[in-house]
CSV table of C-alpha atoms in Angstrom, one decimal:
chain,number,residue,atom,x,y,z
A,1,GLN,CA,19.5,-24.7,-13.2
A,2,LEU,CA,15.8,-23.8,-12.8
A,3,ARG,CA,16.2,-20.7,-15.0
A,4,SER,CA,18.2,-22.4,-17.7
A,5,ARG,CA,15.9,-25.5,-17.8
A,6,SER,CA,12.8,-23.3,-18.1
A,7,PHE,CA,14.5,-21.3,-20.9
A,8,PHE,CA,15.7,-24.4,-22.7
A,9,LEU,CA,12.2,-25.9,-22.8
A,10,GLU,CA,10.9,-22.6,-24.2
A,11,LEU,CA,13.5,-22.4,-26.9
A,12,LEU,CA,13.1,-26.1,-27.6
A,13,MET,CA,9.4,-25.5,-28.5
A,14,GLU,CA,10.4,-22.6,-30.7
A,15,HIS,CA,13.0,-24.8,-32.5
A,16,LEU,CA,10.6,-27.7,-32.9
A,17,THR,CA,7.9,-25.4,-34.3
A,18,ASP,CA,10.3,-24.1,-36.9
A,19,GLU,CA,11.6,-27.6,-37.8
A,20,LEU,CA,8.0,-28.9,-38.4
A,21,LEU,CA,7.1,-25.8,-40.5
A,22,ASP,CA,10.2,-26.2,-42.6
A,23,ALA,CA,9.4,-29.9,-43.1
A,24,CYS,CA,6.0,-28.9,-44.4
A,25,GLY,CA,7.3,-26.0,-46.6
A,26,LEU,CA,5.6,-23.4,-44.5
A,27,THR,CA,6.5,-20.2,-42.7
A,28,ARG,CA,6.1,-18.8,-39.2
A,29,ALA,CA,2.8,-17.3,-40.3
A,30,ASN,CA,1.3,-20.7,-39.9
A,31,CYS,CA,2.1,-20.7,-36.1
A,32,ILE,CA,-1.1,-19.7,-34.3
A,33,TYR,CA,0.5,-19.8,-30.8
A,34,SER,CA,3.7,-21.0,-29.2
A,35,GLY,CA,4.6,-20.6,-25.5
A,36,GLY,CA,4.6,-22.3,-22.2
A,37,GLY,CA,5.4,-25.7,-23.7
A,38,HIS,CA,2.4,-25.6,-26.1
A,39,ALA,CA,2.1,-24.8,-29.7
A,40,TYR,CA,-0.8,-24.6,-32.2
A,41,LEU,CA,0.1,-24.8,-35.9
A,42,LEU,CA,-2.1,-24.5,-39.0
A,43,LEU,CA,-1.0,-27.1,-41.5
A,44,PRO,CA,-2.5,-28.1,-44.9
A,45,ASN,CA,-4.5,-31.3,-44.8
A,46,THR,CA,-2.3,-33.1,-47.3
A,47,GLU,CA,-0.5,-36.4,-47.3
A,48,GLN,CA,2.9,-34.7,-47.3
A,49,ALA,CA,2.0,-32.6,-44.2
A,50,ARG,CA,0.4,-35.6,-42.4
A,51,GLN,CA,3.5,-37.7,-43.0
A,52,ALA,CA,5.8,-34.9,-41.9
A,53,ALA,CA,3.9,-34.4,-38.7
A,54,SER,CA,3.9,-38.1,-37.9
A,55,CYS,CA,7.6,-38.5,-38.6
A,56,PHE,CA,8.3,-35.4,-36.6
A,57,ALA,CA,6.6,-36.7,-33.5
A,58,GLN,CA,8.4,-40.1,-33.7
A,59,ARG,CA,11.8,-38.6,-34.1
A,60,VAL,CA,11.4,-36.1,-31.3
A,61,ASN,CA,10.2,-38.6,-28.8
A,62,ALA,CA,13.0,-41.1,-29.8
A,63,TRP,CA,15.5,-38.3,-29.1
A,64,PHE,CA,13.8,-37.6,-25.8
A,65,ALA,CA,13.9,-41.2,-24.8
A,66,GLN,CA,17.6,-41.5,-25.6
A,67,ASP,CA,18.6,-38.4,-23.6
A,68,PHE,CA,15.9,-38.1,-20.9
A,69,ASP,CA,14.3,-41.6,-20.6
A,70,ILE,CA,10.7,-40.9,-19.8
A,71,SER,CA,11.2,-37.4,-18.2
A,72,LEU,CA,10.3,-35.5,-21.4
A,73,PHE,CA,7.6,-36.3,-24.0
A,74,LEU,CA,6.1,-34.5,-26.9
A,75,ALA,CA,2.4,-35.1,-27.4
A,76,CYS,CA,1.0,-34.3,-30.8
A,77,GLY,CA,-2.6,-34.2,-32.0
A,78,ALA,CA,-4.2,-33.1,-35.2
A,79,GLN,CA,-7.8,-32.3,-36.3
A,80,PRO,CA,-9.0,-31.7,-39.9
A,81,CYS,CA,-11.5,-28.9,-40.2
A,82,SER,CA,-13.2,-26.7,-42.8
A,83,PRO,CA,-12.2,-23.0,-43.4
A,84,GLY,CA,-15.8,-22.0,-42.4
A,85,ALA,CA,-15.4,-23.6,-39.0
A,86,LEU,CA,-11.9,-22.3,-38.4
A,87,PHE,CA,-12.6,-18.7,-39.4
A,88,GLY,CA,-15.9,-18.4,-37.6
A,89,LYS,CA,-18.2,-18.4,-40.6
A,90,ASN,CA,-20.1,-21.6,-39.4
A,91,GLY,CA,-20.7,-20.0,-36.0
A,92,PRO,CA,-19.0,-20.2,-32.6
A,93,GLU,CA,-20.1,-23.7,-31.8
A,94,ALA,CA,-18.4,-25.2,-34.9
A,95,TYR,CA,-15.2,-23.3,-34.0
A,96,LYS,CA,-15.3,-24.7,-30.4
A,97,ASN,CA,-15.8,-28.2,-31.7
A,98,VAL,CA,-12.6,-28.0,-33.7
A,99,PHE,CA,-10.6,-27.3,-30.6
A,100,ARG,CA,-12.5,-29.8,-28.5
A,101,ASP,CA,-11.8,-32.6,-31.0
A,102,LEU,CA,-8.1,-31.4,-31.1
A,103,SER,CA,-7.9,-31.6,-27.3
A,104,SER,CA,-9.3,-35.2,-27.5
A,105,SER,CA,-6.7,-36.1,-30.0
A,106,LEU,CA,-4.0,-34.6,-27.9
A,107,GLY,CA,-5.3,-36.5,-24.8
A,108,ALA,CA,-5.2,-39.8,-26.7
A,109,ALA,CA,-1.5,-39.1,-27.6
A,110,LYS,CA,-0.7,-38.5,-23.9
A,111,LEU,CA,-2.2,-41.9,-23.0
A,112,HIS,CA,0.1,-43.7,-25.5
A,113,ARG,CA,3.5,-42.1,-24.7
A,114,CYS,CA,5.7,-45.1,-25.7
A,115,THR,CA,5.7,-47.5,-28.6
A,116,ALA,CA,6.7,-51.1,-28.1
A,117,GLY,CA,10.1,-50.4,-29.7
A,118,THR,CA,10.7,-47.5,-27.3
A,119,LEU,CA,9.8,-49.6,-24.3
A,120,ARG,CA,12.2,-52.4,-25.4
A,121,ALA,CA,15.0,-49.9,-25.9
A,122,LEU,CA,14.5,-48.4,-22.5
A,123,ASN,CA,14.5,-51.8,-20.8
A,124,ARG,CA,17.7,-52.9,-22.5
A,125,ARG,CA,19.6,-49.8,-21.7
A,126,THR,CA,22.5,-50.2,-19.3
A,127,ALA,CA,24.4,-47.5,-17.4
A,128,PRO,CA,28.2,-47.2,-17.8
A,129,ASP,CA,30.3,-48.9,-15.1
A,130,ASP,CA,31.7,-45.6,-13.8
A,131,SER,CA,28.3,-43.8,-13.7
A,132,ARG,CA,27.0,-42.1,-10.6
A,133,GLU,CA,24.0,-40.0,-9.6
A,134,CYS,CA,24.1,-36.4,-10.7
A,135,ALA,CA,24.0,-34.0,-7.8
A,136,VAL,CA,21.2,-31.9,-9.4
A,137,CYS,CA,18.9,-34.2,-11.5
A,138,GLY,CA,19.8,-37.5,-9.8
A,139,ARG,CA,20.2,-39.4,-13.1
A,140,GLY,CA,23.0,-41.9,-13.6
A,141,ALA,CA,25.8,-40.7,-15.8
A,142,VAL,CA,29.5,-40.2,-16.0
A,143,LEU,CA,29.9,-37.0,-13.9
A,144,SER,CA,32.2,-34.0,-14.0
A,145,ASP,CA,34.5,-32.9,-11.2
A,146,GLU,CA,31.5,-31.0,-9.8
A,147,ASN,CA,29.4,-34.2,-9.7
A,148,LEU,CA,27.2,-33.0,-12.6
A,149,CYS,CA,25.9,-35.0,-15.5
A,150,PRO,CA,26.7,-33.6,-19.1
A,151,TRP,CA,23.2,-32.0,-19.3
A,152,CYS,CA,23.4,-30.2,-16.0
A,153,SER,CA,26.9,-29.0,-16.7
A,154,ARG,CA,25.7,-27.5,-20.0
A,155,LEU,CA,22.6,-25.9,-18.4
A,156,ARG,CA,24.7,-24.4,-15.6
A,157,ALA,CA,27.0,-22.8,-18.2
A,158,LEU,CA,23.9,-21.6,-20.2
A,159,SER,CA,22.3,-19.9,-17.2
A,160,GLN,CA,25.2,-17.5,-16.9
A,161,GLN,CA,24.5,-16.2,-20.4
A,162,LEU,CA,20.7,-15.7,-20.1
A,163,THR,CA,20.7,-12.3,-18.4
A,164,ARG,CA,23.5,-10.9,-20.7
A,165,PRO,CA,22.1,-8.2,-23.0
A,166,GLY,CA,22.6,-8.6,-26.8
A,167,VAL,CA,22.8,-12.4,-26.7
A,168,VAL,CA,21.9,-14.3,-29.8
A,169,PHE,CA,21.1,-18.1,-29.8
A,170,ALA,CA,22.5,-19.7,-32.9
A,171,VAL,CA,21.2,-23.1,-34.1
A,172,THR,CA,24.0,-24.9,-35.9
A,173,ALA,CA,24.8,-28.3,-37.4
A,174,VAL,CA,27.9,-28.8,-35.2
A,175,PRO,CA,28.6,-27.7,-31.6
A,176,VAL,CA,30.4,-24.4,-31.3
A,177,GLY,CA,31.7,-24.5,-27.7
A,178,GLU,CA,31.2,-25.9,-24.2
A,179,THR,CA,27.9,-23.9,-23.9
A,180,SER,CA,26.3,-25.7,-26.9
A,181,LEU,CA,23.3,-27.8,-26.1
A,182,PRO,CA,22.0,-30.5,-28.4
A,183,LEU,CA,18.6,-30.3,-30.0
A,184,PRO,CA,16.3,-33.1,-31.3
A,185,ASP,CA,17.8,-34.8,-34.4
A,186,LEU,CA,15.1,-34.6,-37.1
A,187,GLY,CA,17.4,-35.9,-39.8
A,188,GLU,CA,20.5,-33.7,-39.3
A,189,PRO,CA,22.2,-32.8,-36.0
A,190,ARG,CA,21.2,-29.6,-34.4
A,191,TRP,CA,22.9,-27.6,-31.6
A,192,VAL,CA,22.1,-24.2,-30.0
A,193,THR,CA,24.7,-21.9,-28.6
A,194,PRO,CA,24.5,-18.4,-27.0
A,195,VAL,CA,26.8,-16.0,-28.9
A,196,THR,CA,27.2,-12.3,-29.4
A,197,GLU,CA,25.8,-10.5,-32.5
A,198,GLN,CA,29.3,-10.1,-33.9
A,199,GLN,CA,29.9,-13.9,-33.6
A,200,ALA,CA,26.6,-14.7,-35.1
A,201,ALA,CA,27.3,-12.6,-38.2
A,202,GLY,CA,30.2,-14.8,-39.1
A,203,MET,CA,28.6,-18.2,-38.4
A,204,GLN,CA,27.0,-20.7,-40.7
A,205,ALA,CA,23.8,-21.0,-38.7
A,206,VAL,CA,20.6,-22.9,-39.6
A,207,ARG,CA,18.6,-20.2,-37.8
A,208,LEU,CA,19.2,-17.4,-35.3
A,209,TYR,CA,17.1,-16.2,-32.3
A,210,SER,CA,17.9,-12.8,-30.8
A,211,LYS,CA,16.8,-12.1,-27.2
A,212,ASN,CA,14.4,-9.2,-26.8
A,213,ARG,CA,15.8,-7.1,-29.6
A,214,ARG,CA,15.6,-6.9,-33.4
A,215,CYS,CA,18.9,-7.5,-35.1
A,216,SER,CA,18.6,-6.0,-38.6
A,217,GLN,CA,22.2,-6.8,-39.4
A,218,LEU,CA,21.5,-10.5,-39.1
A,219,PRO,CA,19.3,-11.6,-42.0
A,220,GLY,CA,16.6,-14.1,-41.0
A,221,CYS,CA,17.2,-13.6,-37.2
A,222,ARG,CA,13.9,-13.9,-35.3
A,223,ARG,CA,13.4,-11.9,-32.1
A,224,PHE,CA,12.8,-14.2,-29.1
A,225,TRP,CA,11.0,-12.5,-26.2
A,226,MET,CA,12.2,-13.5,-22.8
A,227,GLY,CA,11.4,-12.1,-19.3
A,228,ASP,CA,14.9,-11.8,-18.0
A,229,TRP,CA,14.7,-9.3,-15.2
A,230,CYS,CA,17.4,-10.0,-12.6
A,231,SER,CA,18.4,-7.4,-10.1
A,232,SER,CA,20.6,-9.9,-8.3
A,233,ASP,CA,21.7,-13.5,-9.0
A,234,GLN,CA,23.0,-14.2,-5.5
A,235,LEU,CA,20.5,-15.8,-3.1
A,236,SER,CA,22.4,-14.4,-0.1
A,237,GLU,CA,22.1,-10.8,-1.5
A,238,MET,CA,18.4,-11.2,-2.2
A,239,ALA,CA,17.6,-12.6,1.2
A,240,GLY,CA,19.8,-9.9,2.8
A,241,SER,CA,17.9,-7.1,1.0
A,242,ALA,CA,14.6,-8.1,2.4
A,243,GLU,CA,12.8,-5.9,4.9
A,244,GLY,CA,12.8,-7.4,8.4
A,245,ILE,CA,13.3,-11.1,8.5
A,246,SER,CA,16.1,-12.4,6.1
A,247,ARG,CA,14.1,-14.8,3.9
A,248,LEU,CA,13.6,-15.6,0.2
A,249,GLY,CA,10.1,-15.4,-1.3
A,250,VAL,CA,8.9,-17.5,-4.2
A,251,PHE,CA,5.9,-16.4,-6.4
A,252,ARG,CA,4.2,-18.7,-8.9
A,253,ALA,CA,1.1,-17.8,-10.8
A,254,ASP,CA,-0.8,-18.5,-14.0
A,255,VAL,CA,-3.9,-17.3,-15.9
A,256,ASP,CA,-7.3,-18.6,-14.8
A,257,ASN,CA,-9.5,-20.5,-17.3
A,258,LEU,CA,-7.2,-19.8,-20.2
A,259,GLY,CA,-8.2,-22.8,-22.2
A,260,ARG,CA,-11.9,-21.8,-22.1
A,261,ALA,CA,-11.0,-18.2,-23.2
A,262,PHE,CA,-8.8,-19.6,-25.9
A,263,VAL,CA,-11.5,-21.8,-27.4
A,264,ALA,CA,-14.7,-19.8,-26.6
A,265,GLY,CA,-13.4,-16.3,-27.1
A,266,PHE,CA,-15.1,-13.3,-25.4
A,267,ASP,CA,-18.6,-12.0,-25.7
A,268,ALA,CA,-19.2,-8.5,-27.1
A,269,PRO,CA,-19.3,-5.8,-24.4
A,270,ALA,CA,-22.6,-4.6,-23.0
A,271,GLY,CA,-24.0,-1.6,-24.9
A,272,SER,CA,-22.3,-2.5,-28.2
A,273,ALA,CA,-24.2,-3.2,-31.4
A,274,HIS,CA,-23.2,-6.9,-31.1
A,275,MET,CA,-24.1,-7.3,-27.5
A,276,GLY,CA,-24.6,-11.0,-26.6
A,277,GLU,CA,-22.7,-12.3,-29.6
A,278,SER,CA,-19.5,-14.3,-29.2
A,279,PHE,CA,-16.7,-13.5,-31.6
A,280,VAL,CA,-14.4,-16.5,-32.3
A,281,SER,CA,-12.1,-17.0,-35.2
A,282,LEU,CA,-8.6,-18.1,-35.9
A,283,MET,CA,-7.4,-14.5,-36.4
A,284,ARG,CA,-8.8,-13.4,-33.0
A,285,THR,CA,-7.3,-16.5,-31.3
A,286,GLY,CA,-3.9,-15.7,-32.8
A,287,ALA,CA,-4.1,-12.1,-31.8
A,288,PHE,CA,-5.2,-13.1,-28.3
A,289,SER,CA,-2.4,-15.6,-27.8
A,290,ARG,CA,0.3,-13.2,-29.0
A,291,SER,CA,-0.9,-10.4,-26.8
A,292,LEU,CA,-0.9,-12.7,-23.8
A,293,SER,CA,2.7,-13.9,-24.5
A,294,SER,CA,3.7,-10.3,-25.0
A,295,PHE,CA,2.7,-9.5,-21.4
A,296,PHE,CA,4.5,-12.4,-19.7
A,297,LYS,CA,7.6,-12.3,-21.9
A,298,ARG,CA,8.1,-8.6,-22.4
A,299,ASP,CA,6.0,-6.2,-20.3
A,300,ILE,CA,6.5,-8.0,-17.0
A,301,SER,CA,10.2,-7.0,-17.0
A,302,GLY,CA,9.2,-3.4,-17.2
A,303,VAL,CA,6.8,-3.8,-14.3
A,304,LEU,CA,9.6,-5.2,-12.1
A,305,ARG,CA,12.1,-2.6,-13.3
A,306,ARG,CA,9.8,0.3,-12.2
A,307,LEU,CA,9.2,-1.5,-8.9
A,308,SER,CA,13.0,-1.7,-8.2
A,309,GLU,CA,13.3,2.0,-8.7
A,310,GLU,CA,10.8,2.7,-6.0
A,311,GLN,CA,11.8,0.2,-3.2
A,312,PRO,CA,14.8,-2.0,-2.4
A,313,GLY,CA,14.9,-5.8,-2.6
A,314,GLY,CA,16.5,-8.2,-5.1
A,315,LEU,CA,14.2,-10.0,-7.6
A,316,MET,CA,14.8,-12.6,-10.3
A,317,LEU,CA,12.4,-13.8,-13.0
A,318,VAL,CA,13.2,-17.5,-13.3
A,319,TYR,CA,10.5,-18.0,-16.0
A,320,ALA,CA,7.7,-15.9,-17.5
A,321,GLY,CA,6.0,-17.0,-20.6
A,322,GLY,CA,2.9,-18.5,-22.1
A,323,ASP,CA,0.4,-17.9,-19.3
A,324,ASP,CA,2.5,-18.4,-16.1
A,325,LEU,CA,5.4,-17.1,-14.2
A,326,PHE,CA,7.9,-18.2,-11.6
A,327,MET,CA,9.8,-15.5,-9.6
A,328,LEU,CA,12.0,-15.4,-6.5
A,329,GLY,CA,13.7,-12.8,-4.5
A,330,ALA,CA,13.6,-11.0,-1.2
A,331,TRP,CA,10.4,-12.0,0.4
A,332,SER,CA,9.2,-8.4,1.0
A,333,ALA,CA,10.0,-7.5,-2.7
A,334,VAL,CA,8.2,-10.6,-3.9
A,335,LEU,CA,5.0,-9.6,-2.0
A,336,ALA,CA,5.2,-6.1,-3.6
A,337,ALA,CA,6.0,-7.5,-7.1
A,338,ALA,CA,3.0,-9.9,-6.9
A,339,GLY,CA,0.6,-7.1,-6.3
A,340,ARG,CA,2.2,-4.9,-9.1
A,341,ILE,CA,2.0,-7.8,-11.6
A,342,GLN,CA,-1.7,-8.5,-10.7
A,343,ARG,CA,-2.6,-4.8,-11.2
A,344,ALA,CA,-0.7,-4.6,-14.4
A,345,PHE,CA,-2.3,-7.7,-15.8
A,346,GLU,CA,-5.8,-6.5,-14.8
A,347,GLU,CA,-5.2,-3.2,-16.6
A,348,TYR,CA,-3.6,-5.0,-19.6
A,349,THR,CA,-6.6,-7.3,-20.1
A,350,GLY,CA,-9.3,-4.8,-19.0
A,351,GLY,CA,-10.4,-7.3,-16.3
A,352,ALA,CA,-11.3,-9.9,-18.9
A,353,LEU,CA,-8.7,-12.4,-17.5
A,354,THR,CA,-7.5,-13.0,-14.0
A,355,ILE,CA,-4.5,-14.8,-12.4
A,356,SER,CA,-4.1,-17.0,-9.4
A,357,GLY,CA,-0.9,-17.7,-7.5
A,358,GLY,CA,0.9,-18.6,-4.4
A,359,ILE,CA,3.8,-17.0,-2.4
A,360,GLY,CA,6.1,-19.2,-0.4
A,361,ILE,CA,8.9,-18.2,2.0
A,362,CYS,CA,12.1,-20.0,2.8
A,363,THR,CA,15.7,-19.6,3.9
A,364,GLN,CA,18.5,-19.1,1.3
A,365,ARG,CA,19.8,-22.7,2.1
A,366,TYR,CA,16.4,-24.4,1.5
A,367,PRO,CA,16.4,-26.4,-1.8
A,368,LEU,CA,14.8,-24.1,-4.4
A,369,ALA,CA,13.4,-27.0,-6.4
A,370,ARG,CA,11.5,-28.0,-3.3
A,371,ALA,CA,10.4,-24.4,-2.6
A,372,ALA,CA,9.2,-24.2,-6.2
A,373,ALA,CA,7.1,-27.4,-5.8
A,374,GLU,CA,5.6,-26.3,-2.5
A,375,THR,CA,4.7,-22.9,-4.0
A,376,ALA,CA,3.1,-24.7,-6.9
A,377,GLU,CA,0.8,-26.4,-4.3
A,378,LEU,CA,-0.1,-23.0,-3.0
A,379,GLU,CA,-1.0,-21.9,-6.6
A,380,ASP,CA,-3.2,-25.0,-7.1
A,381,PHE,CA,-4.9,-24.2,-3.7
A,382,SER,CA,-5.6,-20.7,-4.9
A,383,LYS,CA,-7.3,-22.1,-8.1
A,384,LYS,CA,-9.7,-24.1,-5.9
A,385,ALA,CA,-11.2,-20.8,-4.5
A,386,PRO,CA,-14.7,-19.9,-5.8
A,387,GLY,CA,-14.1,-17.8,-8.9
A,388,LYS,CA,-10.3,-18.3,-8.6
A,389,ASN,CA,-8.6,-14.9,-9.0
A,390,ALA,CA,-6.9,-15.6,-5.6
A,391,ILE,CA,-3.5,-15.5,-3.8
A,392,THR,CA,-2.4,-17.9,-1.1
A,393,LEU,CA,0.3,-16.8,1.4
A,394,PHE,CA,2.9,-19.2,2.8
A,395,ALA,CA,0.6,-22.2,3.6
A,396,ALA,CA,-2.3,-24.0,2.0
A,397,GLN,CA,-4.9,-22.8,4.5
A,398,GLU,CA,-8.3,-21.2,4.1
A,399,SER,CA,-7.2,-18.5,6.5
A,400,LEU,CA,-4.3,-17.5,4.2
A,401,ARG,CA,-6.1,-17.6,0.9
A,402,PHE,CA,-7.6,-14.3,-0.3
A,403,SER,CA,-9.0,-12.8,-3.5
A,404,TRP,CA,-6.7,-10.2,-4.9
A,405,GLN,CA,-9.2,-7.5,-3.9
A,406,GLU,CA,-9.1,-8.7,-0.3
A,407,TYR,CA,-5.4,-9.0,-0.2
A,408,LEU,CA,-4.5,-5.7,-1.9
A,409,GLY,CA,-7.3,-3.7,-0.3
A,410,GLY,CA,-8.3,-5.4,2.9
A,411,VAL,CA,-5.0,-7.0,4.1
A,412,MET,CA,-2.3,-4.6,2.8
A,413,GLY,CA,-4.2,-1.4,1.9
A,414,GLU,CA,-6.2,-1.2,5.1
A,415,LYS,CA,-5.1,-3.4,8.0
A,416,TYR,CA,-1.4,-3.6,7.4
A,417,ALA,CA,-1.2,0.1,6.7
A,418,LEU,CA,-2.9,0.9,10.0
A,419,LEU,CA,-0.6,-1.5,11.9
A,420,GLN,CA,2.4,0.2,10.3
A,421,GLU,CA,1.1,3.7,11.1
A,422,PHE,CA,0.2,3.0,14.7
A,423,PHE,CA,3.2,0.8,15.8
A,424,GLY,CA,5.5,2.9,13.7
A,425,ALA,CA,4.7,6.0,15.8
A,426,ALA,CA,7.7,7.0,17.9
A,427,GLU,CA,5.6,7.4,21.1
A,428,ILE,CA,4.3,3.8,20.9
A,429,GLN,CA,6.4,1.6,23.1
A,430,GLN,CA,4.6,-1.7,22.4
A,431,GLY,CA,6.4,-4.1,20.1
A,432,SER,CA,6.1,-7.6,18.6
A,433,ALA,CA,5.4,-9.3,22.0
A,434,PHE,CA,2.2,-7.3,22.3
A,435,LEU,CA,1.2,-8.1,18.8
A,436,TYR,CA,1.8,-11.8,19.4
A,437,ARG,CA,-0.6,-11.7,22.4
A,438,LEU,CA,-3.3,-10.1,20.3
A,439,LEU,CA,-2.6,-12.6,17.6
A,440,ASN,CA,-3.1,-15.6,19.9
A,441,LEU,CA,-6.4,-14.1,21.0
A,442,LEU,CA,-7.5,-13.6,17.4
A,443,ARG,CA,-6.7,-17.3,16.6
A,444,ALA,CA,-9.0,-18.4,19.5
A,445,ALA,CA,-11.7,-15.8,18.7
A,446,ASP,CA,-14.4,-18.5,18.4
A,447,ASP,CA,-14.5,-18.1,22.2
A,448,ARG,CA,-16.1,-14.7,22.5
A,449,LEU,CA,-14.4,-14.1,25.8
A,450,ASN,CA,-11.1,-13.7,23.8
A,451,ILE,CA,-12.6,-10.7,22.0
A,452,ALA,CA,-13.1,-9.1,25.4
A,453,ARG,CA,-9.5,-9.9,26.3
A,454,CYS,CA,-8.4,-8.1,23.2
A,455,ALA,CA,-10.4,-5.0,24.3
A,456,TYR,CA,-8.8,-5.2,27.7
A,457,LEU,CA,-5.2,-5.3,26.2
A,458,LEU,CA,-6.0,-2.4,23.9
A,459,THR,CA,-7.4,-0.4,26.8
A,460,ARG,CA,-4.2,-0.9,28.8
A,461,MET,CA,-2.1,0.6,26.1
A,462,ALA,CA,-4.1,3.8,25.9
A,463,PRO,CA,-1.9,6.9,26.0
A,464,PRO,CA,-2.0,9.1,29.1
A,465,PRO,CA,-4.5,12.0,29.1
A,466,LYS,CA,-1.6,14.5,28.7
A,467,ALA,CA,-0.3,12.8,25.5
A,468,PRO,CA,-0.4,14.8,22.2
A,469,GLN,CA,-3.8,15.1,20.6
A,470,GLY,CA,-2.6,13.4,17.4
A,471,LEU,CA,-1.4,10.3,19.3
A,472,GLN,CA,-4.7,10.0,21.1
A,473,GLN,CA,-6.7,10.2,17.9
A,474,LEU,CA,-4.4,7.6,16.3
A,475,TYR,CA,-4.9,5.3,19.3
A,476,LYS,CA,-8.7,5.7,19.1
A,477,ARG,CA,-8.8,4.9,15.4
A,478,PHE,CA,-6.5,1.9,15.8
A,479,SER,CA,-8.3,0.4,18.9
A,480,SER,CA,-11.8,0.9,17.5
A,481,SER,CA,-10.8,-0.5,14.0
A,482,PHE,CA,-9.0,-3.5,15.6
A,483,LEU,CA,-12.0,-4.4,17.7
A,484,CYS,CA,-14.4,-4.0,14.8
A,485,TRP,CA,-12.3,-6.2,12.6
A,486,SER,CA,-11.8,-8.9,15.3
A,487,VAL,CA,-15.6,-9.4,15.6
A,488,GLN,CA,-16.3,-10.4,11.9
A,489,PRO,CA,-14.7,-13.7,10.7
A,490,GLU,CA,-13.7,-12.4,7.3
A,491,THR,CA,-12.1,-9.1,8.5
A,492,ARG,CA,-10.5,-11.1,11.4
A,493,ARG,CA,-8.9,-13.4,8.9
A,494,GLN,CA,-7.5,-10.4,7.0
A,495,LEU,CA,-6.2,-8.8,10.3
A,496,THR,CA,-4.4,-12.0,11.3
A,497,ALA,CA,-2.6,-12.1,8.0
A,498,ALA,CA,-1.7,-8.4,8.2
A,499,ILE,CA,-0.2,-9.1,11.7
A,500,TYR,CA,1.9,-11.9,10.3
A,501,LEU,CA,3.3,-9.7,7.6
A,502,TYR,CA,3.9,-6.7,9.9
A,503,VAL,CA,5.8,-8.9,12.4
A,504,TYR,CA,8.0,-10.4,9.6
A,505,THR,CA,8.7,-7.0,8.2
A,506,ASN,CA,9.8,-5.5,11.5
A,507,ARG,CA,11.6,-8.5,13.0
A,508,GLU,CA,15.2,-7.8,13.9
A,509,ARG,CA,17.8,-9.9,12.0
A,510,LYS,CA,19.2,-11.5,15.1
A,511,GLU,CA,15.7,-13.1,15.7
């Protein structure tokens, strides 16, 4: 349900973009950006275009109100501008003002979601006598045998088609089968149906969207990029493939300060002939937005595919597009994937952009919608860090929020690696119980006496004098590093998180 809903909203925005461009007699070249539920279109400032845009917004929201009450709403804003301002000839400030005024127009539309007619229609609506609450969305409707409303039934059927290779989404004037989903009525009925390339070739379709591949044999078919990596679609399989504790992990993240980068552009690099100048124009903005969508909708699947070849653990991309992503899988695989995605994004953008996110952990029976909402809170908590560019693990606490450099280098690359090396040695008999004792002392390290207790525990586990030289050197490196880290608040915080992760990774399943 989560995957199909995310996909449907993305495809819905693509469809609405094409419908408005067709109404204005324009082509896809006039679409500056589309993704993540947002779109920027370049329209002529003519009476025909203004009327088409106004009628478009009214029809779409009337359709939303009829099918989804107030759950969905399309906010539209417009801003006239001169070519000199739009293409950067009047300077960067004039270009920024265009988008500032456009944002104000969009904000005003969001504050006036319903017309008086829409409110009257909503208040007069009555539910059928045999309606009940849907088991998924909770809306009142005539339910199927599985206690699903018509929309949830269609979305469930759609979800099974999304990871199928070679799928084509056909927009038609009539429904084709049980998997057809209705689209906003802008004058003529529209339905979208997942079909094969062979089926699409023999259909009378209004337009075609192919997933992740170019279909030269289908004239007018437009490629639709979708992050569809899915190594397993069974929650029990994903949780069972995790290292240590059998849990699911949820990772949500998005790009930091994207709106500012979208409007203000980027300054010329140091040492260049134009150092200190800011280059902003419509063409640069369009190229920037397309490149960003390309990473989240296309390249991210390759990152996860390479990761799956190196280490086990089921992963599924629920949604990746625009500037954000939502992924779930085995908790240990999600941790590894988050680090890989951050490194890939930093390399892709040259460090000009950063991402912030949160990682939640839950059992396979925990409601995923609730887990997604809780992980979104962790993502928001990461964005409150100074400079953003942060990751929060498991709970919205300062002690579990790190910059990516701290997490990848300090927590995983240094402290977790040493814990794994030391306690993974065959000669070391201490286990999780010993680590829990050290962890309790670290939590109460404000009392300096507990640091001395840590030193005492570490001394007691020293190997005998006749132990191999390599083991004695490993112990000295571990004990001295542990004590050094426990003294400083920042390194102690990293060490505590590393212990959590190590214990989860090495916990026996029966625990």
